[in-house]
CSV table of C-alpha atoms and ligand atoms in Angstrom, one decimal:
chain,number,residue,atom,x,y,z
L,30,MET,CA,-0.1,0.1,-0.3
L,31,ALA,CA,1.5,3.4,-1.1
L,32,THR,CA,1.5,6.0,1.6
L,33,PHE,CA,1.5,9.9,0.5
L,34,LYS,CA,2.3,12.6,3.3
L,35,ILE,CA,-0.2,15.7,2.5
L,36,SER,CA,0.6,19.1,4.0
L,37,VAL,CA,-2.7,20.8,4.4
L,38,ILE,CA,-3.0,24.4,5.0
L,39,ASN,CA,-6.4,25.5,6.1
L,40,GLY,CA,-5.9,29.2,6.0
L,41,ASP,CA,-8.4,31.8,6.4
L,42,GLY,CA,-12.2,32.6,6.1
L,43,ILE,CA,-13.8,29.6,4.2
L,44,GLY,CA,-10.7,27.6,3.6
L,45,PRO,CA,-10.9,25.4,6.3
L,46,GLU,CA,-14.4,24.8,5.3
L,47,VAL,CA,-13.5,23.7,2.1
L,48,VAL,CA,-10.2,21.6,2.7
L,49,ALA,CA,-12.3,19.4,5.4
L,50,GLU,CA,-14.3,18.2,2.3
L,51,GLY,CA,-11.3,18.0,0.2
L,52,ARG,CA,-9.5,15.9,2.5
L,53,LYS,CA,-12.6,13.8,2.6
L,54,ALA,CA,-12.3,13.2,-1.3
L,55,LEU,CA,-8.9,12.1,-0.4
L,56,VAL,CA,-9.6,9.4,2.1
L,57,ALA,CA,-12.5,8.2,0.2
L,58,ILE,CA,-9.8,7.6,-2.7
L,59,GLY,CA,-7.5,5.9,0.2
L,60,GLU,CA,-10.0,3.5,1.1
L,61,ARG,CA,-11.3,2.6,-2.2
L,62,CYS,CA,-7.9,2.5,-3.8
L,63,GLY,CA,-5.8,1.0,-0.9
L,64,HIS,CA,-3.5,4.3,-0.5
L,65,SER,CA,-3.1,5.8,2.6
L,66,PHE,CA,-2.9,9.7,3.1
L,67,SER,CA,-1.5,11.2,6.3
L,68,PHE,CA,-2.3,14.8,6.5
L,69,ALA,CA,0.2,17.4,8.5
L,70,GLU,CA,-1.7,20.7,9.1
L,71,TYR,CA,0.2,23.9,8.9
L,72,LEU,CA,-0.5,27.7,9.2
L,73,ALA,CA,-0.2,30.3,6.6
L,74,GLY,CA,-2.2,33.8,6.0
L,75,GLY,CA,-4.0,35.8,8.7
L,76,CYS,CA,-4.3,32.6,11.0
L,77,ALA,CA,-0.4,32.6,10.9
L,78,ILE,CA,-0.2,36.4,11.5
L,79,ASP,CA,-2.4,35.9,14.5
L,80,ALA,CA,-0.9,33.2,15.9
L,81,THR,CA,3.1,33.7,14.8
L,82,GLY,CA,3.3,37.3,13.9
L,83,VAL,CA,4.3,36.8,10.6
L,84,PRO,CA,2.3,35.0,6.9
L,85,LEU,CA,4.4,32.3,6.4
L,86,PRO,CA,6.4,30.6,9.6
L,87,ASP,CA,9.5,28.6,8.6
L,88,ALA,CA,7.6,25.7,10.4
L,89,THR,CA,5.3,25.8,7.5
L,90,ILE,CA,7.7,26.1,4.4
L,91,LYS,CA,9.6,23.3,6.2
L,92,GLY,CA,6.8,20.8,6.5
L,93,VAL,CA,5.3,21.6,3.0
L,94,LYS,CA,8.8,20.5,1.7
L,95,ASP,CA,8.8,17.5,3.3
L,96,SER,CA,5.8,16.4,1.9
L,97,HIS,CA,4.3,14.7,-1.2
L,98,ALA,CA,2.3,17.7,-1.8
L,99,LEU,CA,0.6,20.5,-0.7
L,100,LEU,CA,-3.5,21.1,-0.2
L,101,PHE,CA,-4.3,24.5,0.3
L,102,GLY,CA,-7.5,26.5,1.3
L,103,ALA,CA,-7.4,30.2,0.9
L,104,ILE,CA,-6.1,33.4,2.6
L,105,GLY,CA,-6.8,36.6,3.4
L,106,GLY,CA,-9.9,38.7,5.0
L,107,PRO,CA,-10.6,42.3,5.9
L,108,LYS,CA,-8.6,41.4,9.6
L,109,TRP,CA,-5.3,41.5,8.1
L,110,GLU,CA,-6.1,44.3,5.1
L,111,ASN,CA,-3.8,47.5,6.9
L,112,VAL,CA,-0.7,45.1,8.0
L,113,ALA,CA,2.7,46.3,6.5
L,114,HIS,CA,2.7,45.1,2.8
L,115,HIS,CA,5.5,42.3,3.5
L,116,LEU,CA,3.3,40.9,6.2
L,117,LYS,CA,0.1,40.3,4.5
L,118,PRO,CA,-1.5,37.4,3.9
L,119,GLU,CA,-0.7,37.6,0.3
L,120,ALA,CA,3.0,38.0,0.7
L,121,GLY,CA,3.1,34.5,2.6
L,122,LEU,CA,1.2,33.3,-0.4
L,123,LEU,CA,3.7,34.3,-2.8
L,124,LYS,CA,6.8,33.7,-1.2
L,125,LEU,CA,5.2,30.0,-0.7
L,126,ARG,CA,4.7,29.9,-4.2
L,127,LYS,CA,8.8,31.3,-4.6
L,128,GLU,CA,9.4,28.5,-1.9
L,129,LEU,CA,8.3,25.7,-3.8
L,130,ASP,CA,9.1,27.1,-7.2
L,131,ALA,CA,5.7,26.5,-8.1
L,132,TRP,CA,6.6,28.1,-11.4
L,133,ALA,CA,3.6,26.6,-13.6
L,134,ASN,CA,-0.2,26.8,-12.5
L,135,LEU,CA,-2.8,25.1,-14.3
L,136,ARG,CA,-6.2,26.2,-14.4
L,137,PRO,CA,-8.8,24.0,-16.1
L,138,ALA,CA,-12.2,25.4,-16.8
L,139,VAL,CA,-14.2,22.7,-17.5
L,140,VAL,CA,-18.2,23.5,-18.2
L,141,TYR,CA,-20.2,20.5,-16.7
L,142,ASP,CA,-23.3,20.0,-19.1
L,143,GLU,CA,-25.3,20.2,-15.8
L,144,LEU,CA,-24.2,23.5,-15.3
L,145,CYS,CA,-24.8,24.7,-18.7
L,146,ASP,CA,-27.9,26.5,-17.0
L,147,ALA,CA,-26.0,27.7,-14.1
L,148,SER,CA,-24.2,30.5,-15.7
L,149,THR,CA,-25.1,33.9,-17.1
L,150,ILE,CA,-23.8,33.3,-20.7
L,151,LYS,CA,-26.1,31.4,-23.1
L,152,PRO,CA,-26.0,27.8,-22.7
L,153,GLU,CA,-25.2,27.0,-26.3
L,154,VAL,CA,-22.3,29.3,-26.1
L,155,LEU,CA,-20.9,27.2,-23.3
L,156,LYS,CA,-21.6,23.9,-23.7
L,157,GLY,CA,-18.8,21.3,-24.1
L,158,THR,CA,-16.4,24.1,-23.1
L,159,ASP,CA,-13.0,22.5,-21.8
L,160,ILE,CA,-10.2,25.0,-21.5
L,161,MET,CA,-6.7,24.6,-19.9
L,162,VAL,CA,-5.3,28.0,-18.7
L,163,LEU,CA,-1.7,27.7,-18.0
L,164,ARG,CA,-0.6,30.9,-16.0
L,165,GLU,CA,3.4,31.4,-15.8
L,166,LEU,CA,3.0,32.1,-11.5
L,167,THR,CA,6.8,33.2,-10.3
L,168,GLY,CA,7.5,35.8,-12.7
L,169,GLY,CA,6.1,38.8,-14.3
L,170,ILE,CA,4.6,42.0,-12.8
L,171,TYR,CA,3.9,40.1,-9.3
L,172,PHE,CA,7.7,39.6,-8.6
L,173,GLY,CA,9.4,42.5,-10.7
L,174,GLN,CA,11.9,44.6,-9.5
L,175,PRO,CA,11.6,47.6,-8.8
L,176,ARG,CA,8.8,48.1,-7.2
L,177,GLY,CA,7.7,50.3,-4.3
L,178,ILE,CA,5.8,53.6,-3.7
L,179,GLU,CA,8.0,56.7,-3.3
L,180,GLY,CA,8.0,60.4,-3.1
L,181,SER,CA,5.4,62.8,-1.7
L,182,GLY,CA,2.9,65.0,-3.1
L,183,PRO,CA,1.0,65.3,-6.3
L,184,THR,CA,4.2,63.6,-8.1
L,185,ARG,CA,4.2,60.8,-5.1
L,186,LYS,CA,4.3,57.4,-7.5
L,187,GLY,CA,3.6,53.8,-7.4
L,188,PHE,CA,5.4,51.3,-10.1
L,189,ASN,CA,5.9,48.1,-10.6
L,190,THR,CA,8.1,46.1,-13.2
L,191,GLU,CA,6.7,43.6,-15.9
L,192,VAL,CA,9.9,41.3,-16.4
L,193,TYR,CA,10.2,38.2,-18.3
L,194,SER,CA,13.4,36.0,-19.0
L,195,GLU,CA,13.6,33.8,-21.6
L,196,PHE,CA,14.1,30.3,-19.7
L,197,GLU,CA,10.7,31.3,-17.4
L,198,VAL,CA,8.9,31.9,-20.8
L,199,GLU,CA,10.5,28.7,-22.7
L,200,ARG,CA,9.5,26.3,-20.0
L,201,ILE,CA,6.0,27.2,-19.3
L,202,VAL,CA,5.3,27.2,-23.4
L,203,LYS,CA,7.1,23.8,-23.4
L,204,MET,CA,4.9,22.5,-20.6
L,205,ALA,CA,1.6,24.2,-22.3
L,206,PHE,CA,2.8,22.3,-25.9
L,207,GLU,CA,3.2,19.0,-24.0
L,208,ILE,CA,-0.5,19.4,-22.3
L,209,ALA,CA,-1.7,20.1,-25.8
L,210,ARG,CA,-0.8,16.9,-27.1
L,211,GLY,CA,-2.7,14.8,-24.5
L,212,ARG,CA,-5.8,16.9,-25.6
L,213,ARG,CA,-6.8,18.7,-28.9
L,214,LYS,CA,-3.9,19.9,-29.9
L,215,LYS,CA,-4.0,23.6,-29.5
L,216,VAL,CA,-2.0,26.2,-28.0
L,217,CYS,CA,-2.9,30.1,-27.7
L,218,SER,CA,-0.3,32.1,-26.5
L,219,VAL,CA,-2.1,35.6,-24.7
L,220,ASP,CA,0.3,38.4,-24.5
L,221,LYS,CA,0.3,42.2,-24.7
L,222,ALA,CA,3.2,42.2,-28.0
L,223,ASN,CA,1.4,45.7,-29.2
L,224,VAL,CA,2.5,47.6,-25.9
L,225,LEU,CA,4.9,45.6,-24.1
L,226,GLU,CA,8.5,44.3,-24.4
L,227,SER,CA,8.3,41.8,-21.8
L,228,SER,CA,5.1,40.2,-24.5
L,229,GLN,CA,7.2,40.9,-27.4
L,230,LEU,CA,10.3,38.4,-25.9
L,231,TRP,CA,7.4,36.1,-24.7
L,232,ARG,CA,6.0,35.9,-28.6
L,233,GLU,CA,9.6,35.5,-30.0
L,234,VAL,CA,10.0,32.1,-27.5
L,235,ALA,CA,6.9,30.8,-28.1
L,236,ILE,CA,6.9,30.5,-31.8
L,237,ARG,CA,10.5,29.3,-31.2
L,238,ILE,CA,9.4,26.3,-28.9
L,239,GLY,CA,6.5,25.7,-31.2
L,240,LYS,CA,8.7,24.6,-33.9
L,241,GLN,CA,9.9,21.8,-31.7
L,242,PHE,CA,6.0,20.6,-31.2
L,243,PRO,CA,4.5,20.7,-35.5
L,244,ASP,CA,1.8,18.6,-34.7
L,245,VAL,CA,0.2,20.7,-32.1
L,246,ALA,CA,-1.8,23.9,-33.6
L,247,LEU,CA,0.1,27.8,-31.8
L,248,SER,CA,-1.9,31.0,-32.3
L,249,HIS,CA,-1.4,34.1,-30.3
L,250,MET,CA,-3.8,36.6,-29.1
L,251,TYR,CA,-3.3,40.1,-27.3
L,252,VAL,CA,-5.1,39.7,-23.7
L,253,ASP,CA,-7.5,42.5,-24.4
L,254,ASN,CA,-8.7,40.2,-27.4
L,255,ALA,CA,-8.5,36.9,-25.2
L,256,ALA,CA,-10.7,38.4,-22.5
L,257,MET,CA,-13.3,39.3,-25.0
L,258,GLN,CA,-13.1,35.7,-26.7
L,259,LEU,CA,-13.4,33.6,-23.6
L,260,ILE,CA,-17.2,35.1,-23.7
L,261,ARG,CA,-17.9,35.3,-27.1
L,262,ASP,CA,-16.6,32.0,-28.3
L,263,PRO,CA,-14.9,29.9,-25.6
L,264,LYS,CA,-15.2,26.2,-27.3
L,265,GLN,CA,-12.2,28.0,-29.6
L,266,PHE,CA,-9.9,27.2,-26.8
L,267,ASP,CA,-8.0,24.1,-25.7
L,268,VAL,CA,-4.7,25.3,-24.0
L,269,ILE,CA,-3.9,28.9,-22.8
L,270,VAL,CA,-0.8,29.9,-21.9
L,271,THR,CA,0.0,33.4,-20.7
L,272,GLY,CA,1.9,35.6,-17.9
L,273,ASN,CA,1.2,36.1,-14.4
L,274,ILE,CA,-1.1,38.9,-14.3
L,275,PHE,CA,-2.8,38.2,-17.9
L,276,GLY,CA,-3.4,34.6,-16.5
L,277,ASP,CA,-5.0,35.5,-12.6
L,278,ILE,CA,-6.7,37.7,-14.8
L,279,LEU,CA,-8.4,35.5,-17.4
L,280,SER,CA,-8.8,32.3,-15.4
L,281,ASP,CA,-11.1,34.2,-12.9
L,282,GLU,CA,-13.1,35.2,-16.2
L,283,ALA,CA,-13.1,31.4,-17.2
L,284,SER,CA,-14.5,30.5,-14.0
L,285,GLN,CA,-17.7,32.5,-14.7
L,286,LEU,CA,-17.9,30.1,-17.9
L,287,THR,CA,-18.4,27.3,-15.5
L,288,GLY,CA,-21.0,28.9,-13.6
L,289,SER,CA,-19.3,30.1,-10.2
L,290,ILE,CA,-15.3,30.4,-8.8
L,291,GLY,CA,-16.5,27.8,-6.4
L,292,MET,CA,-16.1,25.6,-9.4
L,293,LEU,CA,-12.6,26.3,-10.4
L,294,ALA,CA,-9.5,24.0,-9.2
L,295,SER,CA,-5.7,24.5,-9.3
L,296,ALA,CA,-2.5,23.2,-9.6
L,297,SER,CA,0.9,24.6,-9.1
L,298,VAL,CA,4.2,22.5,-10.3
L,299,GLY,CA,7.5,22.8,-11.4
L,300,GLY,CA,9.2,22.1,-7.9
L,301,PRO,CA,9.7,19.2,-6.2
L,302,VAL,CA,6.5,19.6,-4.2
L,303,GLY,CA,3.1,20.3,-6.1
L,304,PHE,CA,0.8,23.2,-4.4
L,305,PHE,CA,-2.8,22.7,-4.9
L,306,GLU,CA,-5.2,24.9,-4.2
L,307,PRO,CA,-8.9,26.3,-5.7
L,308,ILE,CA,-8.7,29.3,-7.7
L,309,HIS,CA,-11.2,31.3,-5.3
L,310,GLY,CA,-10.1,33.7,-2.2
L,311,SER,CA,-11.3,33.3,1.3
L,312,ALA,CA,-15.0,34.5,0.9
L,313,PRO,CA,-15.1,36.6,4.1
L,314,ASP,CA,-18.6,37.4,3.2
L,315,ILE,CA,-19.7,33.7,3.5
L,316,ALA,CA,-17.4,32.3,6.0
L,317,GLY,CA,-18.5,29.6,8.6
L,318,GLN,CA,-22.1,29.7,7.2
L,319,LYS,CA,-21.4,26.3,5.7
L,320,LYS,CA,-22.2,28.0,2.4
L,321,ALA,CA,-19.1,27.3,0.3
L,322,ASN,CA,-19.0,24.9,-2.5
L,323,PRO,CA,-16.7,22.7,-1.8
L,324,LEU,CA,-16.8,21.4,-5.7
L,325,ALA,CA,-13.4,23.6,-6.5
L,326,THR,CA,-11.5,22.3,-4.1
L,327,ILE,CA,-12.5,18.7,-4.3
L,328,GLY,CA,-11.5,19.5,-8.0
L,329,THR,CA,-8.4,20.2,-6.6
L,330,VAL,CA,-7.6,17.2,-5.0
L,331,ALA,CA,-8.2,15.6,-8.5
L,332,LEU,CA,-5.5,17.5,-9.6
L,333,LEU,CA,-3.1,16.7,-6.7
L,334,LEU,CA,-3.7,13.2,-7.4
L,335,ARG,CA,-2.9,13.6,-11.1
L,336,TYR,CA,-0.3,16.1,-11.3
L,337,GLY,CA,0.9,15.6,-7.6
L,338,LEU,CA,1.2,11.8,-7.1
L,339,LYS,CA,0.6,10.9,-10.8
L,340,LEU,CA,-2.6,8.9,-9.6
L,341,GLU,CA,-4.5,9.3,-13.2
L,342,ALA,CA,-7.0,6.8,-12.5
L,343,GLU,CA,-8.0,8.2,-9.1
L,344,ALA,CA,-7.9,11.9,-10.3
L,345,ALA,CA,-10.5,10.2,-13.2
L,346,LEU,CA,-12.5,8.9,-10.6
L,347,VAL,CA,-12.4,12.1,-8.3
L,348,GLU,CA,-13.6,13.8,-11.2
L,349,ARG,CA,-16.3,11.0,-12.2
L,350,ALA,CA,-18.0,11.2,-8.4
L,351,ILE,CA,-18.2,15.5,-8.7
L,352,LYS,CA,-20.1,15.2,-12.3
L,353,ALA,CA,-22.6,12.2,-10.8
L,354,VAL,CA,-23.0,14.5,-7.9
L,355,LEU,CA,-24.0,17.2,-10.0
L,356,LYS,CA,-26.4,15.1,-12.1
L,357,SER,CA,-28.4,13.7,-9.2
L,358,GLY,CA,-29.2,17.4,-8.7
L,359,LEU,CA,-27.4,18.7,-5.5
L,360,ARG,CA,-26.2,21.9,-5.5
L,361,THR,CA,-24.4,25.0,-3.5
L,362,GLY,CA,-26.0,28.2,-3.2
L,363,ASP,CA,-23.8,29.9,-5.8
L,364,ILE,CA,-24.7,27.1,-8.5
L,365,LYS,CA,-28.4,26.9,-7.8
L,366,GLN,CA,-30.5,25.9,-10.4
L,367,PRO,CA,-34.5,25.4,-10.9
L,368,GLY,CA,-35.6,22.3,-9.9
L,369,THR,CA,-32.4,21.5,-7.7
L,370,THR,CA,-31.4,20.5,-4.3
L,371,ILE,CA,-30.0,23.0,-2.3
L,372,VAL,CA,-27.2,21.6,0.1
L,373,ASP,CA,-24.7,22.7,2.7
L,374,THR,CA,-20.5,22.8,2.1
L,375,VAL,CA,-20.6,19.4,4.2
L,376,ALA,CA,-23.5,17.3,2.4
L,377,MET,CA,-21.8,18.2,-0.9
L,378,GLY,CA,-18.6,17.0,0.2
L,379,GLU,CA,-19.9,14.2,1.8
L,380,ALA,CA,-22.4,13.2,-1.6
L,381,VAL,CA,-19.0,13.5,-3.7
L,382,ALA,CA,-16.6,10.8,-1.0
L,383,LYS,CA,-19.9,8.6,-1.0
L,384,GLN,CA,-20.0,8.6,-5.0
L,385,ILE,CA,-16.3,8.2,-4.9
L,386,ARG,CA,-16.8,4.8,-2.6
L,387,THR,CA,-19.4,3.7,-4.6
L,388,ILE,CA,-19.5,4.7,-8.5
L,389,ALA,CA,-18.8,2.2,-11.1
T,19,NAD,P1,-13.3,35.4,-3.2
T,19,NAD,O1,-12.7,34.5,-4.4
T,19,NAD,O2,-12.6,35.5,-1.8
T,19,NAD,O3,-14.8,35.8,-3.5
T,19,NAD,C1,-15.2,36.4,-4.4
T,19,NAD,C2,-17.0,36.1,-4.4
T,19,NAD,O4,-17.1,34.8,-4.7
T,19,NAD,C3,-17.4,36.1,-3.0
T,19,NAD,O5,-18.8,36.8,-3.3
T,19,NAD,C4,-17.2,34.9,-2.5
T,19,NAD,O6,-18.6,34.6,-1.6
T,19,NAD,C5,-17.3,34.1,-3.9
T,19,NAD,N1,-16.8,32.7,-3.4
T,19,NAD,C6,-15.6,32.6,-3.3
T,19,NAD,N2,-15.5,31.3,-3.3
T,19,NAD,C7,-16.5,30.5,-2.8
T,19,NAD,C8,-17.0,29.2,-3.2
T,19,NAD,N3,-16.3,28.3,-3.0
T,19,NAD,N4,-18.1,29.0,-3.0
T,19,NAD,C9,-19.2,30.0,-3.2
T,19,NAD,N5,-18.7,31.4,-3.3
T,19,NAD,C10,-17.9,31.3,-3.1
T,19,NAD,O7,-12.3,36.8,-3.5
T,19,NAD,P2,-12.2,38.5,-2.7
T,19,NAD,O8,-13.4,38.6,-2.3
T,19,NAD,O9,-11.8,39.5,-3.9
T,19,NAD,O10,-11.4,37.9,-1.7
T,19,NAD,C11,-11.5,37.9,-0.3
T,19,NAD,C12,-10.0,37.5,0.5
T,19,NAD,O11,-9.3,36.2,-0.4
T,19,NAD,C13,-9.0,38.7,0.3
T,19,NAD,O12,-8.1,38.8,1.2
T,19,NAD,C14,-8.3,38.1,-0.9
T,19,NAD,O13,-6.7,38.8,-0.9
T,19,NAD,C15,-7.9,36.8,-0.5
T,19,NAD,N6,-8.1,36.0,-1.8
T,19,NAD,C16,-7.1,34.6,-1.4
T,19,NAD,C17,-6.6,33.9,-2.6
T,19,NAD,C18,-5.6,32.8,-2.3
T,19,NAD,O14,-5.7,32.8,-1.2
T,19,NAD,N7,-5.2,32.2,-3.3
T,19,NAD,C19,-7.0,34.2,-3.9
T,19,NAD,C20,-7.8,35.5,-4.0
T,19,NAD,C21,-8.3,36.2,-2.8
């Protein structure tokens, strides 16, 4: 029997609620498929600031690095908005991504047939949408130097730097082509090469790497057009590869195709330990009310199994279980539709775990 050490960061707001349901899915997979998962919890985010004074304690970094994969909830909230920039919960998250060298963020946006009506977009536009957004995660404007706020009076300025090196673009674009080979063999590289030099370099590298993958079609799109095309005709996309900030925004937009941000999972890989988290934040507006949709986190567990532990059959089983639960008509409030049954976070999580144990 294989034993896997899973590090767990619940975080703030709805983080602990959704992670609890993700863990139930892993336990069910363990029972059904003969794996054993051990869980070790670590602090990060606002709760870490409260307990230790910093958003990412050293013990967390050490513990996570010593595990096979990290299951992460969400961090942040109004309570910690006014702390110094380097002590903000988000600073801890960015540091953790850097520490784990998690340079590639995979964000699948799959529209389940059962949820076609849950989106604000017409079902006929959405049906069949299956996009993999691949976002560069440890470079670009979120990390570039110089950055800061300087001066005083009317000329006081805030500034950040968008910067990409060849090797950073090369490795993420290469991963996009490799993923596309297992899908519909289309890569759309999104940039702003008409305005930004960093994007010009990005595009040049994408074209060069594309020559190594003649079986995959490469197209380019400016980010403003991509934002529009995602809503107009999402089915035209297979794999989208883009930089950190564009990927952040486009993947949130893509979440609306799927019906709710509570449906979208993500995997951050590249380093020795993968970092798996739902794309949503800590949702302070619904925290503690059992209203959070745990399916993004349970979908994240599927990605943890697929990309973190290389257990493809187990990952597919979790995805089939999610689909079966949606088909049975259970919904959390964020994806409610006429004729469906509204359940809370726990009931949704337990319904998926039950399917994992029993589905054919
Ligand atoms: P958010 O994703 O937390 O919430 C946006 C909206 O979506 C809210 O109305 C919320 O109720 C809803 N929502 C989010 N997840 C849901 C779920 N699983 N089920 C049902 N509804 C859900 O974004 P925000 O409000 O901009 O940010 C709140 C806090 O989270 C901030 O402190 C922000 O910095 C932080 N944040 C953290 C992460 C992370 O941990 N990776 C990501 C984004 C935002």
